[in-house]
C-alpha positions as a Markdown table, in Angstrom:
| # | Residue | x | y | z |
|---|---|---|---|---|
| 1 | Met | -36.7 | 62.0 | 5.8 |
| 2 | Lys | -39.5 | 62.1 | 8.5 |
| 3 | His | -41.2 | 64.7 | 6.4 |
| 4 | Leu | -40.9 | 62.6 | 3.2 |
| 5 | Ile | -42.3 | 59.4 | 5.3 |
| 6 | Arg | -45.3 | 61.7 | 6.5 |
| 7 | Leu | -46.0 | 62.9 | 3.1 |
| 8 | Phe | -45.9 | 59.3 | 1.6 |
| 9 | Val | -48.4 | 58.1 | 4.3 |
| 10 | Ser | -50.6 | 60.9 | 4.0 |
| 11 | Val | -51.1 | 60.1 | 0.3 |
| 12 | Leu | -50.9 | 56.3 | 0.6 |
| 13 | Val | -53.4 | 55.8 | 3.4 |
| 14 | Pro | -56.4 | 57.7 | 1.6 |
| 15 | Ala | -55.4 | 56.1 | -1.7 |
| 16 | Phe | -55.8 | 52.6 | 0.0 |
| 17 | Met | -59.1 | 53.8 | 1.5 |
| 18 | Leu | -60.4 | 55.0 | -1.9 |
| 19 | Val | -59.4 | 51.5 | -3.4 |
| 20 | Gly | -61.2 | 49.7 | -0.5 |
| 21 | Val | -64.5 | 51.6 | -1.1 |
| 22 | Ala | -64.5 | 51.2 | -4.8 |
| 23 | Ala | -63.8 | 47.4 | -4.3 |
| 24 | Asn | -66.5 | 47.0 | -1.7 |
| 25 | Ser | -69.1 | 48.8 | -3.9 |
| 26 | Ala | -68.1 | 46.6 | -7.0 |
| 27 | Met | -68.4 | 43.5 | -4.8 |
| 28 | Ala | -72.0 | 44.6 | -3.6 |
| 29 | Gln | -73.1 | 45.2 | -7.2 |
| 30 | Asp | -71.7 | 41.7 | -8.2 |
| 31 | Lys | -73.7 | 40.1 | -5.2 |
| 32 | Ala | -76.9 | 42.0 | -6.4 |
| 33 | Lys | -76.3 | 40.8 | -10.1 |
| 34 | Ala | -75.9 | 37.1 | -8.8 |
| 35 | Ala | -79.0 | 37.3 | -6.7 |
| 36 | Ala | -81.1 | 38.7 | -9.7 |
| 37 | Lys | -79.8 | 35.8 | -11.7 |
| 38 | Ser | -80.7 | 33.0 | -9.0 |
| 39 | Tyr | -84.2 | 33.2 | -10.2 |
| 40 | Glu | -85.1 | 34.0 | -13.9 |
| 41 | Arg | -88.2 | 34.0 | -15.7 |
| 42 | Leu | -87.8 | 34.2 | -19.7 |
| 43 | Val | -90.9 | 34.9 | -21.7 |
| 44 | Leu | -90.9 | 32.7 | -24.8 |
| 45 | Val | -94.4 | 33.4 | -26.2 |
| 46 | Asp | -97.0 | 35.9 | -25.1 |
| 47 | Asn | -100.1 | 36.3 | -27.2 |
| 48 | Ala | -103.9 | 36.7 | -26.7 |
| 49 | Lys | -104.6 | 33.2 | -25.5 |
| 50 | Val | -101.3 | 32.0 | -23.8 |
| 51 | Val | -98.0 | 33.1 | -21.9 |
| 52 | Val | -95.2 | 30.6 | -22.1 |
| 53 | Thr | -92.1 | 31.1 | -19.8 |
| 54 | Arg | -89.1 | 29.1 | -18.9 |
| 55 | Val | -88.3 | 29.4 | -15.2 |
| 56 | Thr | -84.7 | 28.8 | -14.1 |
| 57 | Thr | -84.2 | 28.7 | -10.1 |
| 58 | Lys | -80.5 | 28.2 | -9.1 |
| 59 | Pro | -79.5 | 26.4 | -5.7 |
| 60 | Gly | -80.6 | 28.9 | -2.9 |
| 61 | Gly | -82.4 | 31.1 | -5.4 |
| 62 | Glu | -85.9 | 32.6 | -4.5 |
| 63 | Ser | -88.7 | 34.1 | -6.3 |
| 64 | Asp | -90.8 | 37.2 | -5.2 |
| 65 | Ser | -94.0 | 36.4 | -3.5 |
| 66 | Arg | -96.7 | 36.1 | -6.2 |
| 67 | Leu | -100.5 | 35.0 | -6.5 |
| 68 | Arg | -100.9 | 33.0 | -9.8 |
| 69 | Asn | -104.4 | 33.3 | -10.6 |
| 70 | Thr | -104.7 | 31.4 | -13.8 |
| 71 | Tyr | -104.6 | 27.7 | -14.9 |
| 72 | Arg | -101.2 | 26.6 | -15.8 |
| 73 | Val | -99.4 | 23.4 | -17.5 |
| 74 | Val | -95.8 | 22.8 | -16.0 |
| 75 | Tyr | -93.3 | 20.8 | -17.9 |
| 76 | Val | -90.1 | 20.0 | -15.7 |
| 77 | Leu | -87.0 | 20.2 | -17.9 |
| 78 | Lys | -84.7 | 19.7 | -14.9 |
| 79 | Gly | -86.1 | 18.5 | -11.7 |
| 80 | Gly | -85.3 | 19.4 | -8.0 |
| 81 | Thr | -86.8 | 20.4 | -4.5 |
| 82 | Gln | -88.4 | 23.6 | -3.8 |
| 83 | Glu | -89.8 | 25.1 | -0.6 |
| 84 | Arg | -92.9 | 27.2 | -0.8 |
| 85 | Thr | -93.3 | 30.0 | 1.8 |
| 86 | Phe | -96.7 | 31.5 | 2.3 |
| 87 | Ala | -97.3 | 34.9 | 3.8 |
| 88 | Asp | -98.6 | 33.4 | 7.0 |
| 89 | Gly | -95.3 | 31.6 | 7.5 |
| 90 | Lys | -96.4 | 28.2 | 6.5 |
| 91 | Lys | -94.0 | 26.2 | 4.4 |
| 92 | Glu | -94.4 | 23.1 | 2.2 |
| 93 | Ile | -92.0 | 21.0 | 0.1 |
| 94 | Asn | -92.5 | 20.6 | -3.6 |
| 95 | Lys | -90.4 | 18.0 | -5.6 |
| 96 | Tyr | -90.1 | 18.2 | -9.3 |
| 97 | Lys | -89.0 | 15.0 | -11.4 |
| 98 | Thr | -87.4 | 15.7 | -14.8 |
| 99 | Gly | -89.8 | 15.1 | -17.7 |
| 100 | Glu | -92.8 | 15.4 | -15.4 |
| 101 | Thr | -95.9 | 17.4 | -16.6 |
| 102 | Arg | -98.4 | 18.9 | -14.2 |
| 103 | Phe | -101.7 | 20.8 | -14.5 |
| 104 | Val | -101.9 | 23.5 | -11.9 |
| 105 | Glu | -105.1 | 25.4 | -10.7 |
| 106 | Pro | -105.1 | 28.9 | -9.7 |
| 107 | Asp | -103.3 | 29.7 | -6.3 |
| 108 | Lys | -105.5 | 30.1 | -3.2 |
| 109 | Ala | -102.7 | 32.2 | -1.6 |
| 110 | Ala | -99.5 | 34.0 | -2.6 |
| 111 | Tyr | -96.1 | 32.4 | -2.1 |
| 112 | Lys | -92.4 | 32.5 | -2.8 |
| 113 | Ile | -90.3 | 29.5 | -3.7 |
| 114 | Lys | -86.8 | 28.8 | -2.9 |
| 115 | Asn | -84.6 | 26.0 | -4.4 |
| 116 | Thr | -83.4 | 23.9 | -1.5 |
| 117 | Gly | -81.4 | 21.5 | -3.6 |
| 118 | Lys | -78.0 | 21.6 | -5.1 |
| 119 | Thr | -78.8 | 21.7 | -8.8 |
| 120 | Asp | -80.6 | 24.1 | -10.9 |
| 121 | Ile | -84.5 | 23.6 | -11.3 |
| 122 | Val | -85.7 | 24.4 | -14.8 |
| 123 | Ile | -89.5 | 24.4 | -15.8 |
| 124 | Gln | -91.6 | 25.6 | -18.7 |
| 125 | Val | -94.9 | 27.0 | -17.9 |
| 126 | Val | -97.7 | 27.3 | -20.1 |
| 127 | Gln | -100.4 | 29.9 | -18.7 |
| 128 | Leu | -103.6 | 30.2 | -20.3 |
| 129 | Lys | -105.1 | 33.8 | -20.5 |
């Protein structure tokens, strides 16, 4: 009987460990997919004169740091609050109102954004080439 219990445990414990490793790996992949979907740029038009994108930032979502060096028109489909973080650590708050349109000049410094609100922010950006 003791031999049977030892055999059972020697098979059962590694099986549980293997299941745990597989589950942990799957959870890590799910987190990576969720992070990738927290900030999404969808190109709607890209031709010789203009690029039109729709940018969706979920609550807590962040962009990569970028320097936007062109003139842009931004139309806010769904507003909210974003925090801009510059390379030197300086931060500023940027509030978007639904239905608002902005003309934006080229950036002077690269920054990344983070949605600090509780709802998605959706903007449509027309970038002149």
